[in-house]
XYZ file of C-alpha atoms in Angstrom:
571
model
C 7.891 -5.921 31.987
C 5.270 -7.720 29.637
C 5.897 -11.040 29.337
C 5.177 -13.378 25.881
C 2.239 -16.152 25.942
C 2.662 -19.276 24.362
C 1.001 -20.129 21.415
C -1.253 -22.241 22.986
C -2.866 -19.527 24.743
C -2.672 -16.719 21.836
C -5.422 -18.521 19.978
C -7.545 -15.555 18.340
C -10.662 -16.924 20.660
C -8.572 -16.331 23.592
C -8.917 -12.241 22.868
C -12.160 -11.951 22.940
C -13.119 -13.062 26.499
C -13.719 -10.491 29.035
C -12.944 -7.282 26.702
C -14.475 -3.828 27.278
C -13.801 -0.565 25.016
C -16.019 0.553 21.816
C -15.956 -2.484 20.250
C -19.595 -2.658 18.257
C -21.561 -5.630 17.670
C -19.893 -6.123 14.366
C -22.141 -7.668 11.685
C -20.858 -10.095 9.012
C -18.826 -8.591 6.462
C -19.544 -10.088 2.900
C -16.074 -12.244 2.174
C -13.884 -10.339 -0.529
C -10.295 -10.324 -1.935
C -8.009 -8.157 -3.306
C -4.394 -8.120 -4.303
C -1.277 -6.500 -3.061
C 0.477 -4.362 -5.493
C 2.852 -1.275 -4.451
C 2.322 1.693 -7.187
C 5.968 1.510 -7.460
C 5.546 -1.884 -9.483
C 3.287 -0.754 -11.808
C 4.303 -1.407 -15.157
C 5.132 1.166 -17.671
C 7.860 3.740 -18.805
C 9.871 6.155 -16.885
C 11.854 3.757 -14.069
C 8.875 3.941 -11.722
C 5.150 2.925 -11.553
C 2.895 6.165 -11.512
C -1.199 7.379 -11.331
C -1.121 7.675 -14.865
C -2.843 4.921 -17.367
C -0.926 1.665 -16.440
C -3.093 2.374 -12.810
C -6.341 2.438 -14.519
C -5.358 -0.378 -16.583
C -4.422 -1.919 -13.333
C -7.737 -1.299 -11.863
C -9.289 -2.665 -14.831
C -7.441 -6.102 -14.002
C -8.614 -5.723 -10.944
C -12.351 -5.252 -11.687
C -11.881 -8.106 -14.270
C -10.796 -11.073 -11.386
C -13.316 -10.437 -8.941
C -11.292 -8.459 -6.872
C -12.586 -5.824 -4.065
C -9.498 -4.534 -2.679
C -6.700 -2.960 -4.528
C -3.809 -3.015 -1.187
C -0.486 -0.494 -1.587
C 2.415 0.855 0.365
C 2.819 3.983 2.160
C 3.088 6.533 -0.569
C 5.139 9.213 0.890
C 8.494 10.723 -0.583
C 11.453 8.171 -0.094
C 15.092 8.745 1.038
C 17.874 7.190 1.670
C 17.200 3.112 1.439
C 14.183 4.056 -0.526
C 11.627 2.582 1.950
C 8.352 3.721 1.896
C 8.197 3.164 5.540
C 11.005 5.874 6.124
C 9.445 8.762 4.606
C 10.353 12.339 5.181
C 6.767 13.216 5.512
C 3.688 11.438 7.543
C 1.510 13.530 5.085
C 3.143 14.166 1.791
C 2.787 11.960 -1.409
C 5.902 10.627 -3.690
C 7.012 12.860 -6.509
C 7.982 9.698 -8.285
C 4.650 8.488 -8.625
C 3.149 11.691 -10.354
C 2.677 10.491 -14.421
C 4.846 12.497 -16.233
C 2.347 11.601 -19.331
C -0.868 13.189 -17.918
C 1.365 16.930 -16.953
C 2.303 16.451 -20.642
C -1.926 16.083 -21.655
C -2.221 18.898 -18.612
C 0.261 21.050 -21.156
C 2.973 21.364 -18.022
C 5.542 19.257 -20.103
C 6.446 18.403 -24.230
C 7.390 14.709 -24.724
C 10.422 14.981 -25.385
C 11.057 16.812 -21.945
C 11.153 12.956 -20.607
C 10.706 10.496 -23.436
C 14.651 10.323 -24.536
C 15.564 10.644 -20.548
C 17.471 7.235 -19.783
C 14.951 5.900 -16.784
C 17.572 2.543 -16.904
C 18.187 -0.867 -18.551
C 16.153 -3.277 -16.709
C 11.954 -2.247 -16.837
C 11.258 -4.893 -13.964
C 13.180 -3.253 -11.777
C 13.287 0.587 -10.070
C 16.683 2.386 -10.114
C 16.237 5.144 -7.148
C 19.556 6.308 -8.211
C 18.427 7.253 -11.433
C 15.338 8.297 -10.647
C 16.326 11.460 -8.125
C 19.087 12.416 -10.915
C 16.478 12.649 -13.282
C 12.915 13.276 -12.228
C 13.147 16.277 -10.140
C 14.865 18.226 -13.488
C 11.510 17.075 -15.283
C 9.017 18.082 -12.462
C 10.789 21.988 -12.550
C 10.238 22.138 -15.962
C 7.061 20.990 -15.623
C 6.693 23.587 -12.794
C 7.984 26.892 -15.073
C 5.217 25.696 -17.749
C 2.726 25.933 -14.471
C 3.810 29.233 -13.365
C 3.145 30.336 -17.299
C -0.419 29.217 -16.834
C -3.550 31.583 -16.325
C -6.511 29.989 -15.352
C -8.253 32.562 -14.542
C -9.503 34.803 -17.375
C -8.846 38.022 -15.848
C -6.776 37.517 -13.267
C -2.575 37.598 -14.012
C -1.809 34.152 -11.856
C -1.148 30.558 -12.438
C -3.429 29.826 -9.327
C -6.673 28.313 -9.655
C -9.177 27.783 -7.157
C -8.390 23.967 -6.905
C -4.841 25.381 -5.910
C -6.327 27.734 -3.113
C -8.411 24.966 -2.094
C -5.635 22.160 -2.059
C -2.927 24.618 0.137
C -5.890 25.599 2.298
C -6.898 22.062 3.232
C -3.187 21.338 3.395
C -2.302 24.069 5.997
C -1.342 22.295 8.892
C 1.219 20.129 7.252
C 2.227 21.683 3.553
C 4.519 24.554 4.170
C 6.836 23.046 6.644
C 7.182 20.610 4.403
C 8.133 22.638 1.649
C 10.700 24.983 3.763
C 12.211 21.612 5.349
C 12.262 20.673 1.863
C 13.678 23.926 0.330
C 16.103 24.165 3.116
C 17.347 20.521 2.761
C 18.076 21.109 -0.764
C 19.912 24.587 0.422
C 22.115 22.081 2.515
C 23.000 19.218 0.500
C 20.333 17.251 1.107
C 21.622 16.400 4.593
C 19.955 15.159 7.639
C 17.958 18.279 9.292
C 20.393 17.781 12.976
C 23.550 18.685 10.387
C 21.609 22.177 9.580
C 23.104 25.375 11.073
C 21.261 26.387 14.334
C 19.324 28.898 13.788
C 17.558 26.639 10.917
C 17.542 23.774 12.680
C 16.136 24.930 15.927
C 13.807 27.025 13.534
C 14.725 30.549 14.659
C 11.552 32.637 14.010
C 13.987 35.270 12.042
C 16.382 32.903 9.979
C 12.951 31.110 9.086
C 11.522 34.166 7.645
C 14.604 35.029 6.066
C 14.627 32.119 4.525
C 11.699 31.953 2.976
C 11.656 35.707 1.740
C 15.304 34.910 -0.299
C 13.825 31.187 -1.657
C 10.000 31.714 -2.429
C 10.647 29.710 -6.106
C 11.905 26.938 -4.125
C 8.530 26.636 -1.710
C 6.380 27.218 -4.512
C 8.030 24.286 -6.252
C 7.649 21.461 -3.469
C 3.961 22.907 -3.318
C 3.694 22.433 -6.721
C 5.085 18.543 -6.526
C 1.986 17.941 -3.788
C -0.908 19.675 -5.856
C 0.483 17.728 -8.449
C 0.724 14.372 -6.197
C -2.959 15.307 -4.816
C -4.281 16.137 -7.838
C -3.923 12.593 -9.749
C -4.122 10.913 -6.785
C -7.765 11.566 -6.170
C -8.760 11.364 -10.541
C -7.005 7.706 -9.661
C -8.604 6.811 -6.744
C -12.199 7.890 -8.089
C -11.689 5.752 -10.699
C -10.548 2.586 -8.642
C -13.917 3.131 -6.409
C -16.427 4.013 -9.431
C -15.167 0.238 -11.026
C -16.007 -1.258 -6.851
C -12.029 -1.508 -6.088
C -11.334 0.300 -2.476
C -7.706 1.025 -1.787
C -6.230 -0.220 1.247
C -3.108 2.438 2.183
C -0.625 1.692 4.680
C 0.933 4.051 7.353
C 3.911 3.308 9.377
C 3.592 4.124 13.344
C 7.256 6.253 13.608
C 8.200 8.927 11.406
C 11.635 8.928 9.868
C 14.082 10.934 11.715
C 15.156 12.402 8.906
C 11.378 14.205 8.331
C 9.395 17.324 8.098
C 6.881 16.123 10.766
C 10.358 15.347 13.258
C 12.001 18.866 12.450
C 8.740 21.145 12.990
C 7.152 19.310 15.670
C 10.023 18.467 18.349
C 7.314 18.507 21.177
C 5.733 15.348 19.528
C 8.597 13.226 20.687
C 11.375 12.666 23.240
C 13.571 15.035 22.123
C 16.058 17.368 23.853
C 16.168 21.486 23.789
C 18.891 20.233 20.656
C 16.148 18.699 18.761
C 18.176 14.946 19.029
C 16.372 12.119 20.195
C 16.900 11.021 23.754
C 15.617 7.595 22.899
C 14.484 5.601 19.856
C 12.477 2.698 18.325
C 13.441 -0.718 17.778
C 12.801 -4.330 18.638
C 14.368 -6.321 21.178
C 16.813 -8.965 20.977
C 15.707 -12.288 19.883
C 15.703 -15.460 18.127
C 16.300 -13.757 14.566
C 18.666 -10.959 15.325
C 20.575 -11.167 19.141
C 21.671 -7.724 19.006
C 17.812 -6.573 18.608
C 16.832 -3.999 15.450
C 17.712 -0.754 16.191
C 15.365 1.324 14.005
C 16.009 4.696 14.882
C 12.766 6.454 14.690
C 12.219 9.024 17.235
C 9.723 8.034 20.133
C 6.443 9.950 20.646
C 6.361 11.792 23.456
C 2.359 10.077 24.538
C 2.222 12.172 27.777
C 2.047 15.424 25.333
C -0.357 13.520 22.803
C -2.518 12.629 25.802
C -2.236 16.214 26.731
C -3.339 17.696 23.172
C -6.267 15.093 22.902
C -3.814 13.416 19.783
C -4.497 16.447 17.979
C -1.689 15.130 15.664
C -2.787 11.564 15.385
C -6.405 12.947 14.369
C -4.421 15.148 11.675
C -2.458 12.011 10.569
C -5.314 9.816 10.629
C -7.944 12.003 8.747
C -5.176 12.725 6.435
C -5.009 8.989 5.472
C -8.660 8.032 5.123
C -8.961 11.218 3.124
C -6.983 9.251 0.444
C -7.300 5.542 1.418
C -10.555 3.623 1.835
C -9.102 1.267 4.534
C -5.936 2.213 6.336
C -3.758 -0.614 7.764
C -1.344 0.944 10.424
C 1.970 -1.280 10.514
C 3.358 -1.964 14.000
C 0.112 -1.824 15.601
C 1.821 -3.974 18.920
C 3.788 -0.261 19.552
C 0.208 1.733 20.470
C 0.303 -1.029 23.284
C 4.098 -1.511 24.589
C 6.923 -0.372 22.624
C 10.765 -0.969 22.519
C 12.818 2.213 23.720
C 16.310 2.373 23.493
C 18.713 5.291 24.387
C 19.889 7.385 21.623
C 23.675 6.638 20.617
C 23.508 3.116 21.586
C 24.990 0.700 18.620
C 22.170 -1.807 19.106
C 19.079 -2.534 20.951
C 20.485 -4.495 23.782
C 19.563 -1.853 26.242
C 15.988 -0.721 25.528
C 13.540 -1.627 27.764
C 9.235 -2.051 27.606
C 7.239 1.079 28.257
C 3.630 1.589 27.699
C 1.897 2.933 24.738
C -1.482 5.070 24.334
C -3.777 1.959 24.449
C -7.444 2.661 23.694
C -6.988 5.707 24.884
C -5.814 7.060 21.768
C -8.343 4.908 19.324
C -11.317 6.040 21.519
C -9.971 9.824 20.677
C -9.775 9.301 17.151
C -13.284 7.642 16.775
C -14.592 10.461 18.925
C -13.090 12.775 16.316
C -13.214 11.365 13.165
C -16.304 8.201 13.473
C -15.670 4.977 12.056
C -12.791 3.515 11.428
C -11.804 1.268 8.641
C -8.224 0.458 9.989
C -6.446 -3.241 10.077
C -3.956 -3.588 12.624
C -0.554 -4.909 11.488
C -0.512 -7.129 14.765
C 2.596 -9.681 13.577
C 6.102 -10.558 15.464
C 6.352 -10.705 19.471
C 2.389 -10.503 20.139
C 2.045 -10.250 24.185
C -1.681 -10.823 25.775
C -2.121 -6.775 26.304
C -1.626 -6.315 22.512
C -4.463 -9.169 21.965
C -6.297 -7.803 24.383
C -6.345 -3.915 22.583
C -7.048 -5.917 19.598
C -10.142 -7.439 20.844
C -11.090 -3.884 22.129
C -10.177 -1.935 19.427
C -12.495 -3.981 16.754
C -9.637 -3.808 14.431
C -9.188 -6.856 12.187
C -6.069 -8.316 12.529
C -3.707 -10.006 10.263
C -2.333 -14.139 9.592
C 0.358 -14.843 7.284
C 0.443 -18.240 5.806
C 4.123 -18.362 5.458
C 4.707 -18.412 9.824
C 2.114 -21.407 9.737
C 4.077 -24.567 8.995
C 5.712 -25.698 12.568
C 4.382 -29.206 13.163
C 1.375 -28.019 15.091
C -2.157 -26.961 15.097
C -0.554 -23.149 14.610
C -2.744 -20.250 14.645
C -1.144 -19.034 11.259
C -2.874 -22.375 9.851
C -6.055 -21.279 7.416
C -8.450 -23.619 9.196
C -7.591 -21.568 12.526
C -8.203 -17.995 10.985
C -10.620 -15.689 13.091
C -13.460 -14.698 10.523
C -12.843 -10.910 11.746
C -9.256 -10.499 9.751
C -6.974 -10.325 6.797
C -5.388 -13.630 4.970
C -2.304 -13.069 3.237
C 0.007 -16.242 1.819
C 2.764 -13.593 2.648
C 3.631 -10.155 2.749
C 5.677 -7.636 1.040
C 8.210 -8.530 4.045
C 8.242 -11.980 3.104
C 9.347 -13.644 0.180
C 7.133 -14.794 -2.517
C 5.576 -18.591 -2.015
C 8.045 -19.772 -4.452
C 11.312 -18.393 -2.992
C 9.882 -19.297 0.647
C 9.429 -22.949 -0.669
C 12.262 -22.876 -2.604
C 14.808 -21.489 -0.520
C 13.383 -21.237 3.452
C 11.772 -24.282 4.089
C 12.932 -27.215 5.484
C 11.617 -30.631 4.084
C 9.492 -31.416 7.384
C 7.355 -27.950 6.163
C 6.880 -29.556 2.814
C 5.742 -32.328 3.863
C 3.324 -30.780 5.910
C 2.168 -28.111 3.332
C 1.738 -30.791 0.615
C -0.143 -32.868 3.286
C -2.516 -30.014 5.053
C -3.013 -28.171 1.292
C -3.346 -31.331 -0.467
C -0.937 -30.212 -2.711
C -0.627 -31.510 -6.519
C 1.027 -31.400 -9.647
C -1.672 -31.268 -11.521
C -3.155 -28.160 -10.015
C 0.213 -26.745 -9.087
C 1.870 -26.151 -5.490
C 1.089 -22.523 -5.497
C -1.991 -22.590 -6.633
C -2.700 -24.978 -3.980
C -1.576 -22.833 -1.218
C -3.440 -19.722 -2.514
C -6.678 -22.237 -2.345
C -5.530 -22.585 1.597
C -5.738 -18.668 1.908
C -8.809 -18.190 0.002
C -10.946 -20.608 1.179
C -10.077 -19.796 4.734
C -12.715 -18.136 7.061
C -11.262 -14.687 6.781
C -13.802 -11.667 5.753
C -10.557 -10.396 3.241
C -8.029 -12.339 1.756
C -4.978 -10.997 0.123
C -2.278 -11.653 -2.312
C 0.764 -10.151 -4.039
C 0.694 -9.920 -7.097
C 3.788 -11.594 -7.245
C 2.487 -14.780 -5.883
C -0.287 -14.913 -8.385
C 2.340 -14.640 -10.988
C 4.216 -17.420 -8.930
C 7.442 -15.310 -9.481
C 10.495 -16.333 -6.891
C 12.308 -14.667 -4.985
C 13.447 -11.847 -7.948
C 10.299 -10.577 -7.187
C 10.880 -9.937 -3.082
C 9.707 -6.759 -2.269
C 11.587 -6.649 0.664
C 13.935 -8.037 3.149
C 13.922 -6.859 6.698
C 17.599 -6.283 7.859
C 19.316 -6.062 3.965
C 19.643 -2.059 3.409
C 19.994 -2.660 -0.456
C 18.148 -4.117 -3.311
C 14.577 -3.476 -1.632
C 11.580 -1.711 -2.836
C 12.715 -2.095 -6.810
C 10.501 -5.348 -8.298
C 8.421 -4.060 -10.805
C 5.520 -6.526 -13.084
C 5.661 -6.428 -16.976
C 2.219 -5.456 -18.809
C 2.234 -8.698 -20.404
C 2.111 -10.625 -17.559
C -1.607 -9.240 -16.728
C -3.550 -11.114 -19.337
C -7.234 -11.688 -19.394
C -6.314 -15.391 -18.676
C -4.661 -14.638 -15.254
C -7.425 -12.486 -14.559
C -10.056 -15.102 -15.174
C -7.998 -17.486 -12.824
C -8.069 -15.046 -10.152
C -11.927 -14.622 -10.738
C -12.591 -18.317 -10.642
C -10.462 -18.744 -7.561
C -12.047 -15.926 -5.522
C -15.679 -16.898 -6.659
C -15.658 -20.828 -5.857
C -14.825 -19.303 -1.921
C -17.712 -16.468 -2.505
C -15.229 -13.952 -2.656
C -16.404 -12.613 -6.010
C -19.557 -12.808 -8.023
C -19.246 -15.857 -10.208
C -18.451 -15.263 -14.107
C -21.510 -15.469 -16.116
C -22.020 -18.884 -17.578
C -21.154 -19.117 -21.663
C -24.371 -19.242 -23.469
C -24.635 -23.148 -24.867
C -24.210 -22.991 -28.657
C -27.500 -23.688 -30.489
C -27.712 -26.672 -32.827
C -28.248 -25.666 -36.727
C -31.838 -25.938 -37.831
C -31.692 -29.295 -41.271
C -31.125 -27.035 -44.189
C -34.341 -27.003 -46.295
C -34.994 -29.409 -48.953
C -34.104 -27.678 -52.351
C -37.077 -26.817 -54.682
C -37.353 -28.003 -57.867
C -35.567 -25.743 -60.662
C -38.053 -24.055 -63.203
C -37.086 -26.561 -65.580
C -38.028 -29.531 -63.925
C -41.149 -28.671 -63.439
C -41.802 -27.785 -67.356
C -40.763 -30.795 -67.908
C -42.997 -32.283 -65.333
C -45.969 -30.462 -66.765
C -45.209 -31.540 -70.745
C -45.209 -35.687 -69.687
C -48.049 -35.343 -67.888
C -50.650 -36.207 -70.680
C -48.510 -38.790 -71.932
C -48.506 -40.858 -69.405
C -51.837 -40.747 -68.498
C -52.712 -42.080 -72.411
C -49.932 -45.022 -71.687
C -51.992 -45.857 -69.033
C -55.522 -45.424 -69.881
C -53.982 -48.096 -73.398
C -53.448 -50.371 -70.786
C-alpha cells in the first residue's frame, strides 16, 4: 500500500529530482491571472447564468482588469444534487446554460414564451427545482419553432449543414446520449439500473424499437446539444478574440447515473448486470472517519490499456475542443485510487490499487500533441503522485486557505513552485471572508496578519489576495467571490453537505468599472497584466490676452493728440 510523506519531504523541489517521462524543457511562461467564475453565476434573468450577453459582458470585465484567464466548472447536464461534477454525460453541455434570449433573436422562441415564466424570488441565487419544471417546456417550444425552419432554399428540412456537421463530429457520443436521455424520460427519470432489462442491458431489438416509436424525443435532446454547441463556440470566440482563454474543468469518474456508464459497461468494473462491482471514494481520515464514499463507477484500466485509451483520447479531445486549458480534478486517482466494494455503507473497506500512470498521458500526447492540462493534485498527496506530476509537466495547484499551520508550509505563497496555479481558495472552499470569519482559529490570524502584513487601511482581503498575486506562480486565480469579499453566502460549495451547493449567483451591479480597475492595478504591480495607461497631465491655461482698446478709445486718443502737443510746445 502507498504510504503518505510528511510535509517536510513533499516540498515541490522534492518532485523534480530524478524524473523521467515527456516532460519538455519548459520555457518561462509570461505570469498572468484570471478569475474563477462558474457560468451558473452569471448574472442576469431566467434563474440561471447562460452564453447569452451577461457572458460577453462578463468577458468584457474581464478584458477590462487585466485578466488572461476566464476559469469555469464542468459544464455538463446536472442531476440530482445539481453538481457539475456528477453529470450524466462526460461529453454533453447543460441545457440550462443555453440563452433563452439569443433562440428568441435566432426566431426559435417569442418573449413571452419565457419572460412572464417565474425563474424564482431571490436573483443571487439558482433554484434547480424550478429550473427543470420550467426550462425544458421552453427549450420544446423552442424546438417545434426549429423543426418549422427551412434553411435550405429548396430543400423541405429544418437541417442545415452546421446541423449535419455538428451530429457528424458528435457521432461517437451524441445519440446514446439522446436515447439514454429519451429513455430516462420514458421511465421517470430514474436511475438507468431501475430500467427494464432489455433497455438496460441495451437489447439490440428493444433499442431499435425504441427509437423507431420515439424519434421526436431523440431529435429533441439533439436539438438541446446543437443548441448548447452552437453558443458555446459564438461565446468562446468572443472570450479569445478580447485575449481571455477559458480554463474548463473535467471530473476523473463519470456519474453512475450517465450516458457514458449505461453504453459503455466495458469501460468499468462492472458485472454481466451492468452494477458496479466496486466504486470510488476516499479513505478514512482526519476529516471524515468513515471515509467518502462517492459512488462513481471504477474504470476498468486493464481494458483502457488494451484499447490504447481510445475513450480518454475521445474525452480529452472533446474538452480542448471547447476549453483552452483543461484542469482535470482528482488528478492523485490516474496514480493510486480508492476502491471500495459496491453495497458497502462507507469507505472503510476500500483498499489502494494502481492507476494508468504516464502510461495513459504519454497515449494522449501521442494522439492529440500538447497538452494544456493543470492537475487538480490537492488532499492525501503520496510521493508516486508527485512523482507523475514532475513527469507529466502538468502544473499543479496551492491553495492559500491549507497554508496557515505554524510552519514554513508548502501552501505558503513564498514557497509556490513557479510551474503552477495560485488560488486564495477554491470553489470547494469557502470564500476568504467566511474562512476567516468562521474556520480559523486565532493562532492563524495571527499568523496571516503577521506573514501578509495585513492592515486596515488596505483591508485584510485585499491583503491576502496581494499574498497570492505576488507569489511566484506563472497563473494566479481568484473567485470572483473573493474579489467581491462576499462571506460565506457566496460558498460555492461544501464537500459532504448534499444541499444548498452550486446556487450563488453575482448581481450586475457588483461588476463596476471601479472593481475592474482594482483588479487591473493589482494584477499589473505583480506583472500579471499590462499596466493601465498613465492619465495624460492636464495642461496649464495659456494668460488670457490683454484686451484691445475699444474703437472709441482710440478716437478719442487720436482727437487729443494735437492738443497736447500745443500745451506743450506753450511751455
Amino acid at each position: 500500500m502507498p504510504r503518505g510523506v510528511p510535509e517536510k519531504q513533499a516540498h515541490p523541489r522534492w518532485a523534480l529530482r530524478n524524473t523521467k517521462g515527456f516532460k519538455e524543457k519548459r520555457k518561462m511562461k509570461k505570469r498572468c491571472s484570471g478569475i474563477l467564475m462558474p457560468v451558473s453565476s452569471l448574472p442576469g434573468g431566467y434563474g440561471i447564468g447562460s452564453m447569452g450577453q451577461a457572458a460577453r459582458d462578463f468577458v468584457d470585465f474581464l478584458a477590462l482588469a487585466g485578466q488572461s484567464v476566464w476559469q469555469i466548472l464542468p459544464v455538463g447536464p446536472t442531476s440530482y444534487g445539481d453538481s457539475p461534477y456528477q453529470s450524466c454525460s462526460a461529453f454533453a453541455g447543460n441545457p440550462y446554460f443555453i440563452d433563452l434570449d439569443q433562440l428568441a433573436a435566432d426566431g426559435l422562441l417569442k418573449p413571452e414564451d419565457y419572460a412572464k415564466e417565474n425563474w424564482g424570488t431571490n436573483p443571487n441565487y439558482c433554484d434547480y427545482a424550478l429550473l427543470y419544471q420550467k426550462r425544458y417546456k421552453v427549450l420544446r417550444k423552442a424546438y417545434a419553432a426549429f423543426l418549422q425552419q427551412r434553411p435550405v432554399p429548396g430543400y423541405d428540412t429544418p437541417y442545415s449543414d452546421d446541423w449535419y456537421r455538428f451530429t457528424f463530429l458528435s457521432d461517437a457520443w451524441l445519440p446514446d446520449y439522446c436515447l439514454y436521455m429519451a429513455i430516462k424520460e420514458e421511465n421517470k427519470m430514474c436511475d438507468w439500473q431501475t430500467w427494464p432489462a432489455p433497455l438496460r442491458l441495451r437489447d439490440p431489438k428493444a433499442l431499435e424499437e425504441f427509437r423507431t416509436g420515439h424519434a421526436d424525443e431523440l431529435g429533441f435532446w439533439a436539438f438541446v446539444q446543437y443548441e448548447f454547441a452552437k453558443q458555446w463556440q459564438a461565446l468562446k470566440a468572443y472570450a479569445n478574440s478580447k485575449g481571455i482563454k477559458i480554463m474548463g474543468d473535467i471530473p476523473i469518474y463519470v456519474a453512475a447515473d450517465s450516458a457514458d456508464a449505461w453504453a459503455g459497461r466495458e469501460l468499468f468494473e462492472m458485472d454481466s448486470e451492468g452494477h458496479p462491482r466496486r466504486v470510488a471514494g476516499c479513505p478514512p481520515d482526519y476529516f471524515a472517519e468513515d471515509g467518502q464514499l462517492w459512488g462513481n463507477p471504477l474504470y476498468d484500466w486493464a481494458y483502457h490499456k488494451r484499447t490504447n485509451y481510445a475513450w480518454w483520447v475521445r474525452r480529452v479531445r472533446h474538452a480542448l475542443s471547447i476549453y483552452d486549458i483543461l484542469r482535470i480534478d482528482h488528478f492523485r486517482g490516474f496514480d493510486t485510487y480508492w476502491a471500495i466494494p459496491a453495497g458497502d455503507e462507507n469507505a472503510r473497506g476500500g483498499k489502494w490499487e494502481q492507476g494508468p500512470g504516464m502510461d495513459l498521458f504519454r497515449a494522449l500526447r501521442t494522439a492529440l500533441g500538447d497538452l494544456p492540462i493543470v492537475a487538480e493534485d490537492l488532499g492525501e498527496i503520496f510521493d508516486s503522485v508527485r512523482v507523475l506530476l514532475a513527469e507529466s509537466g502538468f502544473p499543479g495547484m496551492k491553495v492559500l486557505q491549507f497554508s496557515l499551520n505554524g510552519t514554513d508550509s508548502v501552501d505558503l505563497p513564498h514557497n509556490y513552485p513557479a510551474h503552477c496555479v495560485a488560488y486564495p481558495g477554491t470553489h470547494d472552499n469557502n470564500t476568504l471572508r467566511g474562512w476567516l470569519e468562521n474556520e480559523t482559529t486565532p493562532a492563524q490570524r495571527k499568523q496571516a496578519k503577521a506573514y501578509f502584513a495585513l492592515t486596515e487601511q488596505e483591508g485584510e482581503i485585499t491583503g491576502l489576495l496581494r499574498g497570492v498575486l505576488a507569489s511566484p506562480a506563472e497563473l494566479a486565480i481568484v473567485t470572483m467571490a473573493d474579489w467581491l469579499e462576499k462571506g460565506s453566502e457566496a460558498r460555492m460549495n461544501t464537500p459532504g453537505d448534499p444541499v444548498g451547493n452550486w446556487q450563488w449567483r453575482v448581481a450586475a451591479k457588483d461588476l463596476t468599472p471601479a472593481l475592474a480597475r482594482k483588479i487591473h492595478e493589482m494584477s499589473a504591480r505583480y506583472f500579471r497584466a499590462e499596466p493601465l495607461p498613465e492619465a495624460e497631465p492636464k495642461k496649464e491655461k495659456a494668460p488670457a490676452p490683454q484686451p484691445k482698446a475699444k474703437a472709441a478709445d482710440a478716437k478719442e486718443e487720436k482727437t487729443t493728440a494735437p492738443a497736447k502737443k500745443a500745451a506743450k510746445s506753450a511751455k
